[in-house]
PDB file of C-alpha atoms in Angstrom:
ATOM      1  CA  MET A   1       2.584   6.639  15.602  1.00  0.00           C
ATOM      2  CA  SER A   2       0.957   3.221  15.567  1.00  0.00           C
ATOM      3  CA  THR A   3       1.981   0.591  18.138  1.00  0.00           C
ATOM      4  CA  SER A   4      -0.323  -2.234  16.990  1.00  0.00           C
ATOM      5  CA  TYR A   5       0.766  -5.039  14.709  1.00  0.00           C
ATOM      6  CA  TYR A   6      -0.438  -7.532  12.108  1.00  0.00           C
ATOM      7  CA  PRO A   7      -1.567 -10.248  12.128  1.00  0.00           C
ATOM      8  CA  VAL A   8      -4.690  -9.221  14.011  1.00  0.00           C
ATOM      9  CA  ILE A   9      -6.432 -12.282  15.499  1.00  0.00           C
ATOM     10  CA  LEU A  10      -9.889 -12.067  17.062  1.00  0.00           C
ATOM     11  CA  TYR A  11     -11.528 -15.238  18.392  1.00  0.00           C
ATOM     12  CA  PRO A  12     -15.309 -15.731  18.151  1.00  0.00           C
ATOM     13  CA  PRO A  13     -17.009 -15.574  21.573  1.00  0.00           C
ATOM     14  CA  LEU A  14     -18.333 -19.154  21.455  1.00  0.00           C
ATOM     15  CA  ALA A  15     -14.889 -20.565  20.685  1.00  0.00           C
ATOM     16  CA  ARG A  16     -13.299 -18.578  23.504  1.00  0.00           C
ATOM     17  CA  ARG A  17     -15.609 -20.353  25.949  1.00  0.00           C
ATOM     18  CA  PHE A  18     -14.985 -23.774  24.423  1.00  0.00           C
ATOM     19  CA  ASN A  19     -13.266 -26.466  26.498  1.00  0.00           C
ATOM     20  CA  ALA A  20     -11.018 -28.468  24.152  1.00  0.00           C
ATOM     21  CA  TYR A  21     -11.677 -31.633  26.163  1.00  0.00           C
ATOM     22  CA  GLN A  22     -15.345 -31.497  25.141  1.00  0.00           C
ATOM     23  CA  GLY A  23     -14.422 -32.320  21.548  1.00  0.00           C
ATOM     24  CA  ARG A  24     -15.142 -30.816  18.150  1.00  0.00           C
ATOM     25  CA  GLU A  25     -18.648 -32.236  18.016  1.00  0.00           C
ATOM     26  CA  HIS A  26     -19.588 -30.265  21.133  1.00  0.00           C
ATOM     27  CA  LEU A  27     -18.156 -27.107  19.580  1.00  0.00           C
ATOM     28  CA  LYS A  28     -20.069 -27.726  16.346  1.00  0.00           C
ATOM     29  CA  ALA A  29     -23.294 -28.168  18.308  1.00  0.00           C
ATOM     30  CA  SER A  30     -22.602 -24.868  20.081  1.00  0.00           C
ATOM     31  CA  PHE A  31     -22.056 -23.082  16.759  1.00  0.00           C
ATOM     32  CA  GLN A  32     -25.222 -24.588  15.234  1.00  0.00           C
ATOM     33  CA  GLY A  33     -27.553 -21.729  14.346  1.00  0.00           C
ATOM     34  CA  CYS A  34     -25.246 -19.144  15.960  1.00  0.00           C
ATOM     35  CA  VAL A  35     -23.014 -18.317  12.985  1.00  0.00           C
ATOM     36  CA  GLN A  36     -24.599 -15.950  10.468  1.00  0.00           C
ATOM     37  CA  LEU A  37     -23.803 -17.128   6.954  1.00  0.00           C
ATOM     38  CA  PRO A  38     -22.871 -14.780   4.094  1.00  0.00           C
ATOM     39  CA  SER A  39     -25.800 -13.668   1.968  1.00  0.00           C
ATOM     40  CA  VAL A  40     -24.413 -13.536  -1.582  1.00  0.00           C
ATOM     41  CA  ASN A  41     -21.222 -13.729  -3.596  1.00  0.00           C
ATOM     42  CA  GLY A  42     -19.539 -10.364  -3.757  1.00  0.00           C
ATOM     43  CA  THR A  43     -18.660  -8.229  -6.744  1.00  0.00           C
ATOM     44  CA  ALA A  44     -15.538  -6.565  -5.351  1.00  0.00           C
ATOM     45  CA  LYS A  45     -12.559  -6.688  -7.697  1.00  0.00           C
ATOM     46  CA  GLN A  46      -9.849  -9.045  -6.478  1.00  0.00           C
ATOM     47  CA  GLY A  47      -6.281  -7.762  -6.426  1.00  0.00           C
ATOM     48  CA  VAL A  48      -3.019  -9.523  -7.165  1.00  0.00           C
ATOM     49  CA  SER A  49      -2.361 -10.488  -3.542  1.00  0.00           C
ATOM     50  CA  GLU A  50      -5.860 -11.925  -3.040  1.00  0.00           C
ATOM     51  CA  LYS A  51      -5.624 -14.180  -6.095  1.00  0.00           C
ATOM     52  CA  GLN A  52      -2.220 -15.542  -5.088  1.00  0.00           C
ATOM     53  CA  PHE A  53      -3.103 -16.115  -1.438  1.00  0.00           C
ATOM     54  CA  PHE A  54      -6.368 -17.856  -2.375  1.00  0.00           C
ATOM     55  CA  ARG A  55      -4.306 -20.534  -4.128  1.00  0.00           C
ATOM     56  CA  HIS A  56      -2.208 -21.027  -0.995  1.00  0.00           C
ATOM     57  CA  LEU A  57      -5.332 -21.379   1.149  1.00  0.00           C
ATOM     58  CA  LEU A  58      -6.853 -23.942  -1.196  1.00  0.00           C
ATOM     59  CA  CYS A  59      -3.640 -25.995  -1.232  1.00  0.00           C
ATOM     60  CA  THR A  60      -3.249 -25.889   2.542  1.00  0.00           C
ATOM     61  CA  PHE A  61      -6.740 -26.376   3.959  1.00  0.00           C
ATOM     62  CA  LEU A  62      -7.994 -29.209   1.785  1.00  0.00           C
ATOM     63  CA  GLU A  63     -10.605 -30.495   4.246  1.00  0.00           C
ATOM     64  CA  ASN A  64     -12.198 -27.090   4.797  1.00  0.00           C
ATOM     65  CA  LEU A  65     -14.618 -24.960   2.834  1.00  0.00           C
ATOM     66  CA  ILE A  66     -12.876 -21.829   1.531  1.00  0.00           C
ATOM     67  CA  CYS A  67     -14.654 -19.103  -0.421  1.00  0.00           C
ATOM     68  CA  GLN A  68     -13.512 -15.803  -1.808  1.00  0.00           C
ATOM     69  CA  ALA A  69     -15.350 -12.486  -2.048  1.00  0.00           C
ATOM     70  CA  VAL A  70     -18.638 -13.179  -0.283  1.00  0.00           C
ATOM     71  CA  GLU A  71     -20.841 -10.566   1.360  1.00  0.00           C
ATOM     72  CA  PHE A  72     -22.722 -10.155   4.639  1.00  0.00           C
ATOM     73  CA  GLU A  73     -25.947  -8.194   4.842  1.00  0.00           C
ATOM     74  CA  ILE A  74     -25.931  -5.341   7.350  1.00  0.00           C
ATOM     75  CA  PRO A  75     -29.312  -5.073   9.116  1.00  0.00           C
ATOM     76  CA  GLY A  76     -31.029  -1.764   8.409  1.00  0.00           C
ATOM     77  CA  SER A  77     -28.584  -0.833   5.651  1.00  0.00           C
ATOM     78  CA  SER A  78     -28.348  -1.295   1.897  1.00  0.00           C
ATOM     79  CA  ARG A  79     -24.594  -1.762   2.285  1.00  0.00           C
ATOM     80  CA  ARG A  80     -22.871  -5.114   2.751  1.00  0.00           C
ATOM     81  CA  TYR A  81     -19.581  -6.168   4.256  1.00  0.00           C
ATOM     82  CA  SER A  82     -17.385  -7.986   1.746  1.00  0.00           C
ATOM     83  CA  ALA A  83     -14.968 -10.675   2.965  1.00  0.00           C
ATOM     84  CA  ASP A  84     -11.676 -11.326   1.193  1.00  0.00           C
ATOM     85  CA  PHE A  85     -11.909 -14.983   2.224  1.00  0.00           C
ATOM     86  CA  ILE A  86     -13.953 -17.151   4.540  1.00  0.00           C
ATOM     87  CA  LEU A  87     -12.806 -20.498   5.931  1.00  0.00           C
ATOM     88  CA  TYR A  88     -15.292 -22.942   7.412  1.00  0.00           C
ATOM     89  CA  HIS A  89     -13.795 -25.747   9.486  1.00  0.00           C
ATOM     90  CA  GLN A  90     -16.086 -28.618   8.614  1.00  0.00           C
ATOM     91  CA  SER A  91     -15.641 -30.821  11.681  1.00  0.00           C
ATOM     92  CA  SER A  92     -16.101 -28.092  14.318  1.00  0.00           C
ATOM     93  CA  GLY A  93     -18.210 -25.385  12.694  1.00  0.00           C
ATOM     94  CA  LEU A  94     -15.549 -22.745  13.324  1.00  0.00           C
ATOM     95  CA  ALA A  95     -15.882 -19.929  10.786  1.00  0.00           C
ATOM     96  CA  LEU A  96     -13.062 -17.487  10.058  1.00  0.00           C
ATOM     97  CA  ASP A  97     -13.070 -14.243   8.099  1.00  0.00           C
ATOM     98  CA  ILE A  98      -9.591 -13.760   6.609  1.00  0.00           C
ATOM     99  CA  GLU A  99      -8.654 -10.289   5.397  1.00  0.00           C
ATOM    100  CA  ILE A 100      -5.713  -8.783   3.525  1.00  0.00           C
ATOM    101  CA  ASP A 101      -5.242  -5.150   4.522  1.00  0.00           C
ATOM    102  CA  GLU A 102      -3.460  -2.746   2.204  1.00  0.00           C
ATOM    103  CA  PRO A 103      -2.408   0.726   3.407  1.00  0.00           C
ATOM    104  CA  TYR A 104      -3.986   2.643   0.521  1.00  0.00           C
ATOM    105  CA  ALA A 105      -6.009   2.178  -2.640  1.00  0.00           C
ATOM    106  CA  GLY A 106      -3.849   1.530  -5.675  1.00  0.00           C
ATOM    107  CA  ASP A 107      -5.826   3.774  -8.022  1.00  0.00           C
ATOM    108  CA  THR A 108      -6.445   6.776  -5.760  1.00  0.00           C
ATOM    109  CA  GLY A 109      -3.822   6.572  -3.013  1.00  0.00           C
ATOM    110  CA  LYS A 110      -6.610   6.956  -0.436  1.00  0.00           C
ATOM    111  CA  PRO A 111      -5.581   5.641   3.029  1.00  0.00           C
ATOM    112  CA  HIS A 112      -7.144   2.311   3.935  1.00  0.00           C
ATOM    113  CA  HIS A 113      -7.378   0.108   7.051  1.00  0.00           C
ATOM    114  CA  CYS A 114      -5.896   2.814   9.268  1.00  0.00           C
ATOM    115  CA  ILE A 115      -5.559   2.217  13.000  1.00  0.00           C
ATOM    116  CA  ASP A 116      -6.928   5.689  13.789  1.00  0.00           C
ATOM    117  CA  VAL A 117     -10.166   5.109  11.835  1.00  0.00           C
ATOM    118  CA  ASP A 118     -12.957   3.015  13.363  1.00  0.00           C
ATOM    119  CA  ASP A 119     -14.292   1.345  10.185  1.00  0.00           C
ATOM    120  CA  ASP A 120     -12.432  -1.939  10.651  1.00  0.00           C
ATOM    121  CA  LYS A 121     -13.177  -2.017  14.378  1.00  0.00           C
ATOM    122  CA  ILE A 122     -16.908  -1.693  13.653  1.00  0.00           C
ATOM    123  CA  ARG A 123     -16.712  -4.399  10.999  1.00  0.00           C
ATOM    124  CA  ASN A 124     -14.767  -6.713  13.312  1.00  0.00           C
ATOM    125  CA  ARG A 125     -17.388  -6.243  16.026  1.00  0.00           C
ATOM    126  CA  PHE A 126     -20.174  -7.010  13.531  1.00  0.00           C
ATOM    127  CA  LEU A 127     -18.566 -10.380  12.706  1.00  0.00           C
ATOM    128  CA  LEU A 128     -17.660 -11.265  16.293  1.00  0.00           C
ATOM    129  CA  GLU A 129     -21.254 -10.669  17.359  1.00  0.00           C
ATOM    130  CA  ARG A 130     -22.226 -13.303  14.776  1.00  0.00           C
ATOM    131  CA  ASN A 131     -19.602 -15.748  16.105  1.00  0.00           C
ATOM    132  CA  TRP A 132     -17.084 -15.366  13.308  1.00  0.00           C
ATOM    133  CA  GLY A 133     -13.381 -15.255  14.027  1.00  0.00           C
ATOM    134  CA  VAL A 134     -11.421 -12.512  12.276  1.00  0.00           C
ATOM    135  CA  VAL A 135      -7.838 -12.802  11.022  1.00  0.00           C
ATOM    136  CA  ARG A 136      -6.225  -9.790   9.388  1.00  0.00           C
ATOM    137  CA  PHE A 137      -2.891  -9.830   7.619  1.00  0.00           C
ATOM    138  CA  ALA A 138      -1.040  -6.901   6.099  1.00  0.00           C
ATOM    139  CA  GLU A 139      -0.773  -7.238   2.340  1.00  0.00           C
ATOM    140  CA  VAL A 140       3.021  -7.335   2.482  1.00  0.00           C
ATOM    141  CA  GLN A 141       2.829 -10.359   4.813  1.00  0.00           C
ATOM    142  CA  VAL A 142       0.777 -12.511   2.446  1.00  0.00           C
ATOM    143  CA  VAL A 143       2.949 -11.497  -0.524  1.00  0.00           C
ATOM    144  CA  HIS A 144       6.292 -12.258   1.138  1.00  0.00           C
ATOM    145  CA  HIS A 145       5.256 -14.970   3.629  1.00  0.00           C
ATOM    146  CA  PRO A 146       2.110 -16.749   2.375  1.00  0.00           C
ATOM    147  CA  TRP A 147       2.949 -20.132   3.913  1.00  0.00           C
ATOM    148  CA  SER A 148       3.705 -18.563   7.282  1.00  0.00           C
ATOM    149  CA  CYS A 149       0.324 -16.819   7.111  1.00  0.00           C
ATOM    150  CA  CYS A 150      -1.257 -20.217   6.472  1.00  0.00           C
ATOM    151  CA  LYS A 151       0.612 -21.519   9.519  1.00  0.00           C
ATOM    152  CA  THR A 152      -0.968 -18.757  11.610  1.00  0.00           C
ATOM    153  CA  ILE A 153      -4.439 -19.811  10.464  1.00  0.00           C
ATOM    154  CA  ALA A 154      -3.660 -23.493  11.103  1.00  0.00           C
ATOM    155  CA  GLN A 155      -2.451 -22.607  14.601  1.00  0.00           C
ATOM    156  CA  ILE A 156      -5.725 -20.782  15.311  1.00  0.00           C
ATOM    157  CA  ILE A 157      -7.724 -23.808  14.170  1.00  0.00           C
ATOM    158  CA  ALA A 158      -5.600 -26.125  16.320  1.00  0.00           C
ATOM    159  CA  ARG A 159      -5.933 -23.889  19.377  1.00  0.00           C
ATOM    160  CA  LEU A 160      -9.701 -23.430  19.094  1.00  0.00           C
ATOM    161  CA  THR A 161     -10.804 -26.860  17.858  1.00  0.00           C
ATOM    162  CA  GLY A 162      -8.048 -29.291  18.817  1.00  0.00           C
ATOM    163  CA  ASP A 163      -7.542 -30.185  15.136  1.00  0.00           C
ATOM    164  CA  ASP A 164      -3.793 -29.827  14.616  1.00  0.00           C
ATOM    165  CA  SER A 165      -3.581 -31.880  11.389  1.00  0.00           C
ATOM    166  CA  VAL A 166      -2.589 -28.908   9.224  1.00  0.00           C
ATOM    167  CA  PHE A 167      -0.541 -27.133  11.876  1.00  0.00           C
ATOM    168  CA  ILE A 168       1.669 -30.223  12.287  1.00  0.00           C
ATOM    169  CA  LEU A 169       2.588 -29.980   8.616  1.00  0.00           C
ATOM    170  CA  LEU A 170       3.507 -26.284   8.888  1.00  0.00           C
ATOM    171  CA  GLN A 171       4.893 -25.979  12.411  1.00  0.00           C
ATOM    172  CA  THR A 172       8.549 -25.961  11.316  1.00  0.00           C
ATOM    173  CA  LEU A 173       7.975 -22.856   9.199  1.00  0.00           C
ATOM    174  CA  ALA A 174       8.990 -19.504  10.636  1.00  0.00           C
ATOM    175  CA  ASP A 175       6.220 -17.425  12.165  1.00  0.00           C
ATOM    176  CA  VAL A 176       5.022 -14.609   9.961  1.00  0.00           C
ATOM    177  CA  PRO A 177       7.042 -11.462  10.803  1.00  0.00           C
ATOM    178  CA  LEU A 178       5.001  -8.842  12.602  1.00  0.00           C
ATOM    179  CA  GLN A 179       3.994  -5.804  10.561  1.00  0.00           C
ATOM    180  CA  LYS A 180       3.187  -2.506  12.211  1.00  0.00           C
ATOM    181  CA  GLN A 181      -0.270  -1.133  11.538  1.00  0.00           C
ATOM    182  CA  TRP A 182      -0.493   2.362  10.100  1.00  0.00           C
ATOM    183  CA  THR A 183      -2.225   5.645  10.744  1.00  0.00           C
ATOM    184  CA  LYS A 184      -3.807   7.834   8.053  1.00  0.00           C
ATOM    185  CA  ARG A 185      -0.714  10.014   8.036  1.00  0.00           C
ATOM    186  CA  GLU A 186       1.581   7.015   7.612  1.00  0.00           C
ATOM    187  CA  ALA A 187      -0.634   5.585   4.851  1.00  0.00           C
ATOM    188  CA  ARG A 188      -0.496   8.861   2.926  1.00  0.00           C
ATOM    189  CA  LEU A 189       3.281   8.821   3.163  1.00  0.00           C
ATOM    190  CA  MET A 190       3.358   5.205   1.926  1.00  0.00           C
ATOM    191  CA  ALA A 191       1.193   6.164  -1.037  1.00  0.00           C
ATOM    192  CA  LYS A 192       3.451   9.110  -1.831  1.00  0.00           C
ATOM    193  CA  ASN A 193       6.463   6.768  -1.821  1.00  0.00           C
ATOM    194  CA  ASN A 194       4.680   4.043  -3.873  1.00  0.00           C
ATOM    195  CA  TYR A 195       5.230   1.585  -1.026  1.00  0.00           C
ATOM    196  CA  ARG A 196       3.004  -1.144  -2.461  1.00  0.00           C
ATOM    197  CA  GLN A 197       5.019  -1.212  -5.665  1.00  0.00           C
ATOM    198  CA  SER A 198       8.026  -2.332  -3.613  1.00  0.00           C
ATOM    199  CA  TYR A 199       6.490  -5.760  -2.981  1.00  0.00           C
ATOM    200  CA  LEU A 200       3.637  -6.357  -5.425  1.00  0.00           C
ATOM    201  CA  PRO A 201       4.651  -8.117  -8.669  1.00  0.00           C
ATOM    202  CA  LYS A 202       2.198  -5.883 -10.491  1.00  0.00           C
ATOM    203  CA  MET A 203       0.487  -2.911  -8.933  1.00  0.00           C
ATOM    204  CA  ALA A 204      -3.147  -3.718  -8.190  1.00  0.00           C
ATOM    205  CA  LYS A 205      -5.512  -1.111  -9.558  1.00  0.00           C
TER     206      LYS A 205
END
């Protein structure tokens, strides 16, 4: 059984060492040249939850650059990592990879983002090594609690950069309810029971 929970929040190494009293300009100078940018726009098909949450991100983080479905080159490989969303905090240089994790593929039922598989851990490490922060939500969280998920992101920005302008607007919202991560066995059972259909307005294929 899994004992880990969403949201998963991983701070970039440079931001973890940042002293808030030094100011955002100091943080931006530290990030300069240390954050690997995405290489190209991705071609991955966007599901129902991604499209809806993208609108919430755009409405909430007006002063930040937000992109959907971009890709990172993997050195020595023809493969690329695709990001659901990236958020670039203009005044500090903080860059966040924001992911929506579903327990299985809608068309095949194949388990996905399982806690007992290392794929996501390897991907997270790849981004952290390039000074990206990583925020992972379970799909059910962004469907049922999109504004609370935005509050979580705003709280991360406030904590790491000192910019609490968005968090102040959202701080009275409830925190996003924790969601237990799943194992391969649990994901297979969810697929068998059509779990995603219980919360998605239309099943993403």
